[in-house]
Coordinates of C-alpha atoms in Angstrom, one line a residue:
M15 CA -54.5 157.7 -69.8
N16 CA -57.2 155.9 -67.7
K17 CA -57.5 155.7 -63.9
S18 CA -55.7 152.2 -63.6
H19 CA -52.7 153.7 -65.7
I20 CA -52.4 156.7 -63.5
V21 CA -52.6 154.5 -60.3
A22 CA -49.8 152.2 -61.7
L23 CA -47.7 155.1 -62.7
A24 CA -47.8 156.6 -59.2
S25 CA -47.0 153.3 -57.6
L26 CA -44.0 153.0 -59.7
M27 CA -42.8 156.4 -58.9
L28 CA -43.1 155.7 -55.2
A29 CA -41.3 152.5 -55.6
V30 CA -38.2 154.3 -57.1
P31 CA -36.0 155.5 -54.2
A32 CA -35.5 159.2 -54.3
Q33 CA -31.8 160.2 -55.1
A34 CA -30.2 161.7 -52.0
Q35 CA -28.8 165.2 -52.4
E36 CA -25.3 165.6 -51.6
P37 CA -25.0 167.9 -48.7
P38 CA -23.3 171.2 -49.1
P39 CA -19.8 171.9 -47.5
R40 CA -19.8 172.3 -43.9
L41 CA -17.3 175.2 -44.1
V42 CA -16.6 177.6 -47.0
V43 CA -13.2 179.3 -46.7
V44 CA -12.6 182.3 -49.0
I45 CA -8.9 183.4 -48.9
A46 CA -7.9 186.6 -50.4
V47 CA -4.0 187.1 -50.7
D48 CA -3.8 190.8 -51.3
Q49 CA -1.7 191.7 -54.5
L50 CA -0.9 188.1 -55.4
R51 CA -0.2 188.1 -59.2
E52 CA -1.3 185.0 -61.1
D53 CA 2.4 184.8 -62.6
Y54 CA 3.7 184.2 -59.0
L55 CA 2.2 180.9 -58.9
D56 CA 4.3 179.6 -61.9
R57 CA 7.5 181.7 -61.1
F58 CA 7.8 180.5 -57.4
A59 CA 6.2 177.0 -58.0
P60 CA 9.5 175.1 -57.9
H61 CA 10.0 176.2 -54.2
F62 CA 6.3 175.4 -53.1
G63 CA 5.7 172.3 -50.7
S64 CA 2.9 169.8 -51.3
G65 CA 0.4 171.0 -48.8
G66 CA -0.2 174.7 -49.9
F67 CA -0.7 176.1 -53.3
R68 CA 0.3 172.7 -54.7
L69 CA -2.6 171.0 -52.8
L70 CA -5.0 173.3 -54.6
F71 CA -3.1 172.7 -58.0
T72 CA -3.2 168.9 -57.9
R73 CA -6.5 168.2 -56.1
G74 CA -8.4 171.3 -57.1
A75 CA -9.4 173.4 -59.9
R76 CA -7.2 176.1 -61.3
F77 CA -8.4 178.9 -63.9
T78 CA -5.4 180.2 -65.6
D79 CA -7.1 183.0 -67.3
A80 CA -8.7 184.6 -64.3
S81 CA -9.0 188.3 -63.9
F82 CA -10.9 191.4 -62.8
V83 CA -12.9 193.0 -65.6
H84 CA -13.0 196.4 -63.9
A85 CA -10.5 199.2 -64.1
G86 CA -10.3 200.1 -60.5
T87 CA -8.0 197.4 -59.3
M88 CA -7.7 198.4 -55.6
T89 CA -8.2 196.5 -52.4
C90 CA -11.5 197.7 -51.5
P91 CA -13.3 197.2 -54.9
G92 CA -11.5 193.9 -55.3
H93 CA -12.8 192.4 -52.1
A94 CA -16.3 193.7 -52.9
V95 CA -16.4 192.1 -56.2
M96 CA -15.4 188.8 -54.8
M97 CA -18.5 188.4 -52.5
T98 CA -21.1 190.3 -54.3
G99 CA -20.5 189.2 -57.8
A100 CA -21.0 192.8 -58.9
H101 CA -18.8 195.8 -59.7
A102 CA -18.4 199.3 -58.4
A103 CA -21.1 200.5 -60.9
I104 CA -23.6 198.6 -58.7
H105 CA -21.9 197.9 -55.4
G106 CA -20.6 201.5 -55.1
I107 CA -17.1 200.8 -53.9
I108 CA -15.1 202.8 -56.6
G109 CA -11.8 202.8 -54.7
N110 CA -10.2 202.7 -51.2
D111 CA -11.0 206.4 -51.1
W112 CA -12.9 209.0 -53.0
W113 CA -14.3 212.6 -52.7
N114 CA -17.7 212.9 -50.9
L115 CA -19.3 215.7 -52.9
D116 CA -22.2 216.0 -50.3
K117 CA -20.0 216.3 -47.3
N118 CA -17.1 217.9 -49.1
R119 CA -14.5 215.5 -47.6
K120 CA -12.4 212.6 -48.4
E121 CA -14.5 209.3 -48.0
Y122 CA -12.9 206.1 -47.0
C123 CA -14.7 202.9 -48.3
G124 CA -15.1 201.6 -44.8
R125 CA -15.7 204.8 -43.0
D126 CA -18.8 204.9 -40.6
D127 CA -18.7 207.6 -37.8
D128 CA -21.6 205.8 -36.2
A129 CA -19.8 202.6 -35.7
P130 CA -16.9 203.0 -33.3
L131 CA -14.3 200.4 -33.0
V132 CA -14.4 197.6 -30.4
G133 CA -11.0 197.0 -28.8
I134 CA -9.4 200.4 -29.5
V135 CA -10.4 204.0 -29.9
R136 CA -10.2 204.8 -33.6
E137 CA -12.6 206.1 -36.4
G138 CA -15.6 204.0 -37.0
R139 CA -15.9 201.3 -39.7
S140 CA -18.6 199.4 -41.2
P141 CA -19.9 198.1 -44.7
R142 CA -22.5 200.8 -45.0
N143 CA -20.8 202.2 -48.0
L144 CA -21.3 198.9 -49.8
I145 CA -24.6 199.0 -51.5
A146 CA -24.7 195.4 -52.7
S147 CA -25.3 192.2 -50.5
T148 CA -22.7 189.3 -50.4
V149 CA -22.7 185.6 -50.4
G150 CA -22.4 185.8 -46.5
D151 CA -25.5 187.9 -46.3
E152 CA -27.3 185.3 -48.5
M153 CA -26.2 182.6 -46.3
K154 CA -27.6 184.2 -43.2
L155 CA -30.9 184.8 -45.0
S156 CA -30.9 181.3 -46.0
N157 CA -30.3 179.9 -42.6
R158 CA -29.9 182.1 -39.5
H159 CA -27.8 179.4 -38.1
S160 CA -24.9 179.8 -40.6
K161 CA -22.0 181.7 -39.1
V162 CA -20.0 184.4 -41.1
I163 CA -16.7 185.4 -39.7
T164 CA -13.8 187.2 -41.4
V165 CA -10.2 187.9 -40.3
S166 CA -7.7 190.2 -42.1
G167 CA -4.8 192.4 -41.7
K168 CA -6.8 195.3 -43.2
D169 CA -10.1 196.5 -42.1
R170 CA -11.5 197.0 -45.7
S171 CA -10.5 193.5 -46.6
A172 CA -12.3 191.9 -43.6
I173 CA -15.5 194.3 -44.0
M174 CA -15.9 193.7 -47.6
L175 CA -15.4 189.7 -47.3
G176 CA -17.9 189.7 -44.4
G177 CA -20.6 192.1 -45.7
K178 CA -23.4 193.4 -43.9
S179 CA -24.7 190.4 -41.9
A180 CA -21.5 188.8 -40.7
D181 CA -21.6 187.6 -37.0
A182 CA -18.1 189.1 -36.6
V183 CA -15.3 190.9 -38.7
Y184 CA -11.8 191.2 -37.1
W185 CA -8.8 193.1 -38.6
M186 CA -5.5 194.4 -37.1
E187 CA -4.9 197.9 -35.5
D188 CA -1.3 198.2 -34.4
T189 CA -0.8 194.9 -32.6
L190 CA -4.5 194.2 -31.8
F191 CA -7.3 192.4 -33.4
V192 CA -10.4 194.7 -33.3
S193 CA -13.8 194.9 -34.7
S194 CA -16.7 197.4 -35.1
R195 CA -19.8 198.1 -33.0
Y196 CA -21.7 197.6 -36.3
Y197 CA -21.0 194.0 -35.6
L198 CA -20.2 193.4 -32.0
A199 CA -20.9 195.2 -28.7
E200 CA -17.6 193.8 -27.6
L201 CA -14.9 191.4 -28.5
P202 CA -15.6 187.9 -27.5
A203 CA -13.4 186.3 -24.6
W204 CA -11.2 184.3 -26.9
V205 CA -10.2 187.5 -29.0
K206 CA -9.6 189.3 -25.8
R207 CA -7.2 186.3 -24.7
Y208 CA -5.4 186.3 -27.9
N209 CA -4.8 190.2 -27.8
A210 CA -3.7 189.8 -24.1
S211 CA -1.2 187.1 -24.9
G212 CA 1.5 189.3 -26.2
E213 CA 1.7 187.4 -29.4
A214 CA 2.2 190.5 -31.5
A215 CA 4.9 192.0 -29.1
R216 CA 7.2 188.7 -29.5
Y217 CA 8.0 190.0 -33.1
F218 CA 9.5 193.2 -31.8
G219 CA 13.2 192.9 -32.8
A220 CA 12.5 189.8 -34.9
R221 CA 14.7 189.3 -38.0
W222 CA 13.0 188.6 -41.4
D223 CA 15.3 186.8 -43.3
R224 CA 15.1 184.7 -46.4
L225 CA 13.3 181.4 -45.9
L226 CA 15.4 179.8 -48.7
P227 CA 19.0 179.8 -49.5
E228 CA 20.0 183.0 -51.0
P229 CA 21.1 181.7 -54.5
A230 CA 17.4 180.7 -54.9
Y231 CA 16.4 184.3 -55.2
A232 CA 19.0 185.2 -58.0
S233 CA 16.2 185.3 -60.8
Q234 CA 14.8 188.4 -58.9
G235 CA 17.5 190.5 -59.5
P236 CA 19.5 192.5 -56.9
D237 CA 18.3 192.5 -53.3
D238 CA 19.2 196.1 -52.5
A239 CA 17.7 198.2 -55.4
P240 CA 17.6 202.0 -55.2
W241 CA 14.0 202.0 -55.9
E242 CA 12.9 199.8 -53.1
R243 CA 11.6 201.5 -49.9
N244 CA 13.2 201.5 -46.4
V245 CA 10.1 201.1 -44.2
S246 CA 10.4 202.1 -40.6
G247 CA 14.3 201.5 -40.6
M248 CA 13.9 197.9 -41.7
G249 CA 16.2 198.6 -44.7
R250 CA 16.0 197.6 -48.3
A251 CA 18.0 194.3 -48.1
F252 CA 17.7 191.1 -46.0
P253 CA 17.8 190.8 -43.1
H254 CA 14.9 193.2 -42.1
V255 CA 14.7 193.8 -38.3
L256 CA 11.3 194.9 -37.1
G257 CA 11.3 197.9 -34.6
A258 CA 15.0 198.6 -35.3
T259 CA 14.6 202.4 -34.7
E260 CA 12.6 202.1 -31.3
R261 CA 13.5 200.9 -27.9
V262 CA 10.0 199.7 -27.1
P263 CA 7.1 198.8 -29.6
G264 CA 5.8 201.9 -31.1
P265 CA 4.4 203.4 -34.3
A266 CA 7.6 202.3 -36.4
Y267 CA 7.2 198.7 -35.2
F268 CA 3.5 198.6 -35.8
K269 CA 4.2 199.7 -39.5
A270 CA 7.2 197.3 -39.9
L271 CA 4.8 194.4 -38.7
E272 CA 2.5 195.2 -41.6
Y273 CA 5.4 195.1 -44.1
S274 CA 6.5 191.7 -42.7
P275 CA 5.4 188.1 -43.0
F276 CA 4.5 188.1 -39.4
Q277 CA 1.1 189.9 -39.6
N278 CA -0.1 187.1 -41.9
E279 CA 1.0 184.5 -39.4
M280 CA -1.2 186.4 -36.8
V281 CA -4.0 186.5 -39.1
V282 CA -4.0 182.7 -39.6
D283 CA -3.5 182.1 -36.0
L284 CA -6.7 184.2 -35.2
A285 CA -8.6 182.3 -38.1
I286 CA -7.6 178.8 -36.4
E287 CA -8.8 180.0 -33.1
A288 CA -12.1 181.4 -34.7
V289 CA -12.8 177.7 -36.2
R290 CA -12.2 176.3 -32.8
E291 CA -13.9 178.7 -30.4
E292 CA -16.9 179.5 -32.8
R293 CA -17.2 175.8 -33.9
L294 CA -17.0 176.6 -37.7
G295 CA -17.9 173.6 -39.8
A296 CA -19.0 171.6 -36.7
D297 CA -22.5 170.7 -38.1
S298 CA -24.3 170.3 -41.2
V299 CA -25.4 174.1 -41.4
P300 CA -22.7 175.7 -43.7
D301 CA -20.5 178.4 -42.3
L302 CA -18.1 180.9 -44.1
L303 CA -14.8 182.0 -43.0
G304 CA -13.1 184.9 -44.9
I305 CA -9.3 185.4 -44.6
G306 CA -7.4 188.3 -45.8
L307 CA -3.6 188.2 -46.1
S308 CA -2.6 191.7 -46.4
G309 CA 1.0 191.5 -45.7
N310 CA 1.7 190.5 -49.4
D311 CA 0.4 193.9 -50.5
H312 CA 2.4 196.0 -48.2
I313 CA 5.6 194.2 -49.2
G314 CA 4.8 194.4 -52.9
H315 CA 4.4 198.1 -52.6
A316 CA 7.6 198.7 -51.0
F317 CA 9.8 196.4 -52.9
G318 CA 8.1 195.6 -56.2
P319 CA 7.1 192.4 -57.8
D320 CA 10.7 191.4 -58.8
S321 CA 12.2 191.7 -55.4
H322 CA 13.6 189.1 -53.1
E323 CA 11.0 190.0 -50.4
V324 CA 8.0 189.4 -52.8
M325 CA 9.5 186.0 -53.7
D326 CA 10.0 185.3 -50.1
I327 CA 6.5 186.2 -48.8
T328 CA 5.0 184.0 -51.6
V329 CA 6.9 181.1 -50.6
R330 CA 6.2 181.8 -46.8
T331 CA 2.5 182.2 -47.9
D332 CA 2.6 178.7 -49.4
R333 CA 4.0 177.3 -46.1
L334 CA 1.4 179.2 -44.2
L335 CA -1.4 177.7 -46.2
S336 CA 0.0 174.3 -45.8
R337 CA -0.3 174.7 -41.9
F338 CA -3.8 176.1 -42.2
F339 CA -5.0 173.3 -44.4
A340 CA -3.6 170.6 -42.3
F341 CA -5.3 172.1 -39.3
L342 CA -8.6 172.2 -41.2
D343 CA -8.1 168.6 -42.2
A344 CA -7.4 167.6 -38.6
Q345 CA -10.3 169.7 -37.2
I346 CA -13.2 169.2 -39.7
G347 CA -11.8 167.0 -42.7
L348 CA -11.1 168.4 -46.0
D349 CA -13.9 166.4 -47.7
D350 CA -16.3 168.9 -45.7
V351 CA -14.5 171.9 -46.6
L352 CA -14.7 174.2 -49.8
I353 CA -11.8 176.5 -50.4
V354 CA -11.5 179.4 -52.7
L355 CA -8.3 181.4 -53.1
T356 CA -7.8 184.5 -55.2
S357 CA -6.6 188.0 -54.9
D358 CA -8.0 191.6 -54.9
H359 CA -5.5 192.8 -57.6
G360 CA -2.1 192.5 -59.0
V361 CA 0.6 195.1 -59.2
A362 CA 2.6 197.1 -61.8
P363 CA 6.4 196.7 -62.1
V364 CA 8.5 199.4 -60.3
P365 CA 8.8 202.0 -63.1
E366 CA 12.4 202.7 -62.6
A367 CA 13.3 198.9 -62.6
A368 CA 11.2 198.5 -65.9
H369 CA 13.1 201.5 -67.5
A370 CA 16.3 200.1 -66.5
A371 CA 15.5 196.7 -68.0
S372 CA 13.8 198.2 -71.2
P373 CA 13.9 201.8 -71.8
G374 CA 11.7 201.5 -74.9
L375 CA 8.7 200.7 -72.7
G376 CA 8.3 204.3 -71.6
A377 CA 8.0 203.2 -67.9
L378 CA 7.1 206.4 -65.9
R379 CA 6.3 207.6 -62.2
L380 CA 3.8 210.3 -61.7
L381 CA 3.1 211.8 -58.4
D382 CA -0.4 212.4 -57.3
D383 CA 0.4 216.0 -56.7
E384 CA 1.9 216.5 -60.0
V385 CA -1.2 215.4 -61.8
K386 CA -3.4 217.5 -59.4
T387 CA -1.1 220.4 -60.1
A388 CA -1.3 220.0 -63.8
A389 CA -5.1 219.8 -63.7
E390 CA -5.1 223.1 -61.6
T391 CA -3.0 224.8 -64.2
I392 CA -5.1 223.8 -67.0
M393 CA -8.3 225.1 -65.3
T394 CA -6.5 228.3 -64.5
E395 CA -5.4 228.8 -68.0
R396 CA -8.9 228.3 -69.2
F397 CA -10.9 230.1 -66.5
G398 CA -8.5 232.4 -64.8
P399 CA -7.1 232.1 -61.1
P400 CA -9.5 230.4 -58.6
A401 CA -10.4 232.1 -55.2
R402 CA -9.3 229.0 -53.4
Q403 CA -8.8 225.9 -55.9
W404 CA -10.1 224.3 -58.8
I405 CA -9.4 220.7 -58.0
A406 CA -10.8 219.5 -54.6
Y407 CA -9.3 216.0 -54.8
H408 CA -7.3 213.7 -57.0
D409 CA -7.0 210.0 -56.6
Y410 CA -6.0 208.0 -59.8
P411 CA -8.1 207.9 -61.8
W412 CA -10.5 210.4 -60.5
L413 CA -10.3 214.2 -60.4
Y414 CA -12.9 216.2 -58.5
F415 CA -13.8 219.8 -58.9
D416 CA -14.3 222.1 -56.1
E417 CA -18.0 222.6 -57.1
S418 CA -18.2 225.7 -54.9
E419 CA -15.6 227.3 -56.9
L420 CA -17.5 226.5 -60.2
A421 CA -20.7 227.9 -58.7
G422 CA -19.1 231.1 -57.4
R423 CA -17.6 231.9 -61.0
G424 CA -20.9 230.8 -62.8
I425 CA -19.2 228.0 -64.6
A426 CA -21.4 225.1 -65.6
I427 CA -20.0 221.8 -64.3
G428 CA -20.5 220.2 -67.7
T429 CA -18.4 223.1 -69.3
A430 CA -15.5 222.6 -66.8
E431 CA -15.7 218.8 -67.3
S432 CA -15.2 219.0 -71.0
A433 CA -12.3 221.5 -70.7
L434 CA -10.5 219.4 -68.3
R435 CA -11.1 216.1 -70.0
D436 CA -10.1 217.6 -73.5
A437 CA -6.8 218.9 -71.9
V438 CA -5.9 215.7 -70.0
A439 CA -6.5 213.6 -72.9
Q440 CA -3.5 215.3 -74.7
F441 CA -1.2 214.3 -72.0
E442 CA 1.5 212.1 -73.3
Y443 CA 1.0 209.4 -70.7
V444 CA -2.8 209.4 -71.0
T445 CA -4.6 207.1 -73.4
H446 CA -8.1 208.1 -72.7
A447 CA -10.1 210.6 -70.6
W448 CA -13.8 210.8 -69.9
T449 CA -16.2 213.3 -68.2
R450 CA -18.6 212.2 -65.6
A451 CA -21.3 212.9 -68.1
D452 CA -19.8 210.8 -70.7
L453 CA -19.5 207.8 -68.3
R454 CA -23.1 208.3 -67.1
V455 CA -24.4 208.0 -70.8
Q456 CA -22.4 204.8 -71.2
H457 CA -23.6 203.5 -67.7
A458 CA -27.2 204.2 -68.6
A459 CA -26.8 202.5 -71.9
G460 CA -25.6 199.3 -70.0
L461 CA -22.2 199.3 -71.4
S462 CA -19.5 197.2 -69.6
S463 CA -16.2 198.5 -70.4
P464 CA -13.6 198.3 -67.5
T465 CA -13.8 202.0 -66.8
V466 CA -17.8 202.0 -66.8
L467 CA -17.8 199.0 -64.4
S468 CA -15.7 201.0 -62.1
F469 CA -17.8 204.1 -62.3
H470 CA -20.7 204.9 -59.9
P471 CA -22.6 208.2 -60.9
D472 CA -22.9 209.3 -57.2
R473 CA -19.3 208.8 -56.3
S474 CA -17.0 209.0 -59.2
G475 CA -14.9 212.1 -60.0
H476 CA -15.9 214.8 -62.6
V477 CA -13.1 213.5 -64.9
T478 CA -11.6 210.1 -65.3
Y479 CA -8.5 209.4 -67.1
E480 CA -6.6 206.3 -68.1
T481 CA -2.7 206.2 -68.2
R482 CA -0.8 204.0 -70.9
P483 CA 0.9 200.7 -69.6
W484 CA 4.1 201.0 -67.4
V485 CA 2.9 204.3 -66.0
V486 CA 2.5 204.4 -62.2
V487 CA 0.6 207.2 -60.5
T488 CA 1.5 207.2 -56.6
S489 CA 2.1 209.4 -53.7
E490 CA 5.3 207.6 -53.1
R491 CA 8.8 208.2 -54.8
D492 CA 9.9 204.5 -54.6
G493 CA 8.2 201.2 -54.5
T494 CA 5.1 200.7 -56.8
T495 CA 1.4 200.5 -56.8
H496 CA -1.7 199.1 -58.8
G497 CA -5.1 200.5 -59.8
T498 CA -5.1 200.4 -63.7
P499 CA -6.9 198.1 -66.2
W500 CA -3.8 196.6 -67.5
A501 CA -3.1 192.9 -67.3
Y502 CA -0.4 193.1 -64.5
D503 CA -3.1 194.6 -62.2
R504 CA -6.0 192.6 -63.4
S505 CA -4.8 189.0 -63.7
V506 CA -5.0 187.1 -60.4
P507 CA -5.0 183.3 -59.3
L508 CA -8.5 181.7 -59.0
L509 CA -8.1 178.4 -57.3
W510 CA -11.0 176.0 -56.1
F511 CA -10.7 172.9 -53.8
G512 CA -13.3 170.7 -52.1
R513 CA -16.8 169.1 -52.4
G514 CA -18.4 169.8 -55.8
I515 CA -15.3 170.7 -57.6
R516 CA -13.9 168.9 -60.7
P517 CA -10.2 168.9 -60.4
G518 CA -8.2 170.1 -63.3
E519 CA -6.6 173.3 -65.2
Y520 CA -9.3 175.6 -67.0
A521 CA -8.2 177.7 -69.7
D522 CA -11.6 179.3 -70.1
A523 CA -11.8 183.0 -69.2
A524 CA -13.1 183.6 -65.7
S525 CA -14.0 186.8 -63.8
I526 CA -13.5 187.2 -60.0
A527 CA -17.1 188.3 -60.2
D528 CA -17.9 184.5 -60.8
I529 CA -16.9 183.5 -57.4
A530 CA -20.1 184.6 -55.7
P531 CA -22.7 183.0 -58.0
T532 CA -20.6 179.9 -58.2
L533 CA -20.3 179.7 -54.3
S534 CA -24.1 180.2 -54.1
R535 CA -24.7 177.3 -56.5
L536 CA -22.4 175.0 -54.4
L537 CA -24.4 176.2 -51.2
R538 CA -27.7 175.9 -52.7
I539 CA -28.7 179.4 -51.8
E540 CA -29.8 182.4 -53.7
R541 CA -27.0 184.3 -55.3
P542 CA -26.4 187.9 -54.3
P543 CA -29.2 189.9 -56.2
A544 CA -26.8 192.3 -57.8
A545 CA -24.3 189.6 -59.0
T546 CA -23.4 189.9 -62.7
G547 CA -21.0 186.9 -62.9
R548 CA -21.5 183.5 -64.2
V549 CA -21.6 180.2 -62.5
L550 CA -18.3 178.3 -63.4
T551 CA -20.1 175.0 -64.5
E552 CA -17.2 173.8 -66.3
M553 CA -15.4 172.9 -62.9
L554 CA -18.5 171.6 -61.1
A555 CA -18.3 167.8 -60.5
P556 CA -21.7 165.9 -61.4
Q557 CA -24.1 166.3 -58.6
R558 CA -27.3 164.6 -58.0
N559 CA -30.3 167.1 -58.0
W560 CA -28.0 170.1 -58.9

């Protein structure tokens, strides 16, 4: 090509106007509805209005085959996956709790003794146990003017959604919204005003009754089932009265508030105040707001997925979302907002209810102490009585040895692990069992089974076991729980709405680990470096200069 051709080509390129790049959303809202199973969105859809879930269905994208691909379907790991795009094998959050072998104590996922709370005197909290970074962390690295704020009923939900670099993370303790000195030296004035307003106290003595006419709940079975839990004197059947056993607000009322729809109302109220007071979404620099609705989980634990209460809280969540979305539209404009809604895990049917409906399923409730005692017995039969204990800690699916006991008897850890694994694997309710050594080999080989994804070599137990479907391992004699790799615990909603999203229903399999890389693409920032999920390109609208 001669010089005249080069000059002509350069002139032509300059004459063609550059395509404008569509700006990213001004506000990203990530909503985690704790213990919201995917099937609830279909079961209760006839009772939804037009502005909540249905807005996301009709004008957004819905993945109908979305799930967690890890086995540890608990709150803290679930929220960590959402925003890191990684699993416990990398981010380190193997459960809500685990046994700290170095300190010989129970470790809470958000514990940090060096980060006392702001707003109340309680044990410290921070994201220091989270090894990986989050979407919010990457936003702050990309543009220090981006704001990252999260609000939840639970500390672990707010912390894992917020990550290490959030501007503020708030959650509820008793009737107050608090934070940690990891994030804030003191609560801002607007949070103090909300706490001083007495908003929470107005629910003392409140009646939680059905939102819909009683016949609408008939498909859920009886309202007063013997396997439901009577929380703080609220009773097992509607109406539930908060603080019924106290003359003034106290511990029973604080717990009842958690097990009611009213805590969710307060969380959304504070989120609205955060948007206003912190001017989230007010300029062209993207901000992130994380919201954790924790009441659904408490209620699901106490009453089970087939209860009137779970149906009612789901319908009320729809109304709450409608109110919040209408606020965002008026405050910012939904055209400038990107919304992601999902859940941190599902839930198992109440085993007694499942057995009553179909005895052939083999539904069973196992108490934590029963499993720990069985493991202790196995070790005693194999190695003799311990000086103190063989098993230091059990929290499904992990069993931890008292390593000092093994050392004192001259028993190699590998020998003890193999003996306990082989015995536990023979239990009628167990499908598989592994030693820590087994899982280390699989982890090092890059295998990605649900159990390996939930395994961290420095934090997981000496022996891991997996129960068969319909078996619930819990510390409670009523209600239900989650934490297994079975579909009822792993299958959750994944809904997207806003700029850059191609509306529709998508049958492609999606992992909740896909949220972080997809958000990063939409925000045009680096994905969290540990993220292993994929970008959900099938739902991305055609963009100029993607």
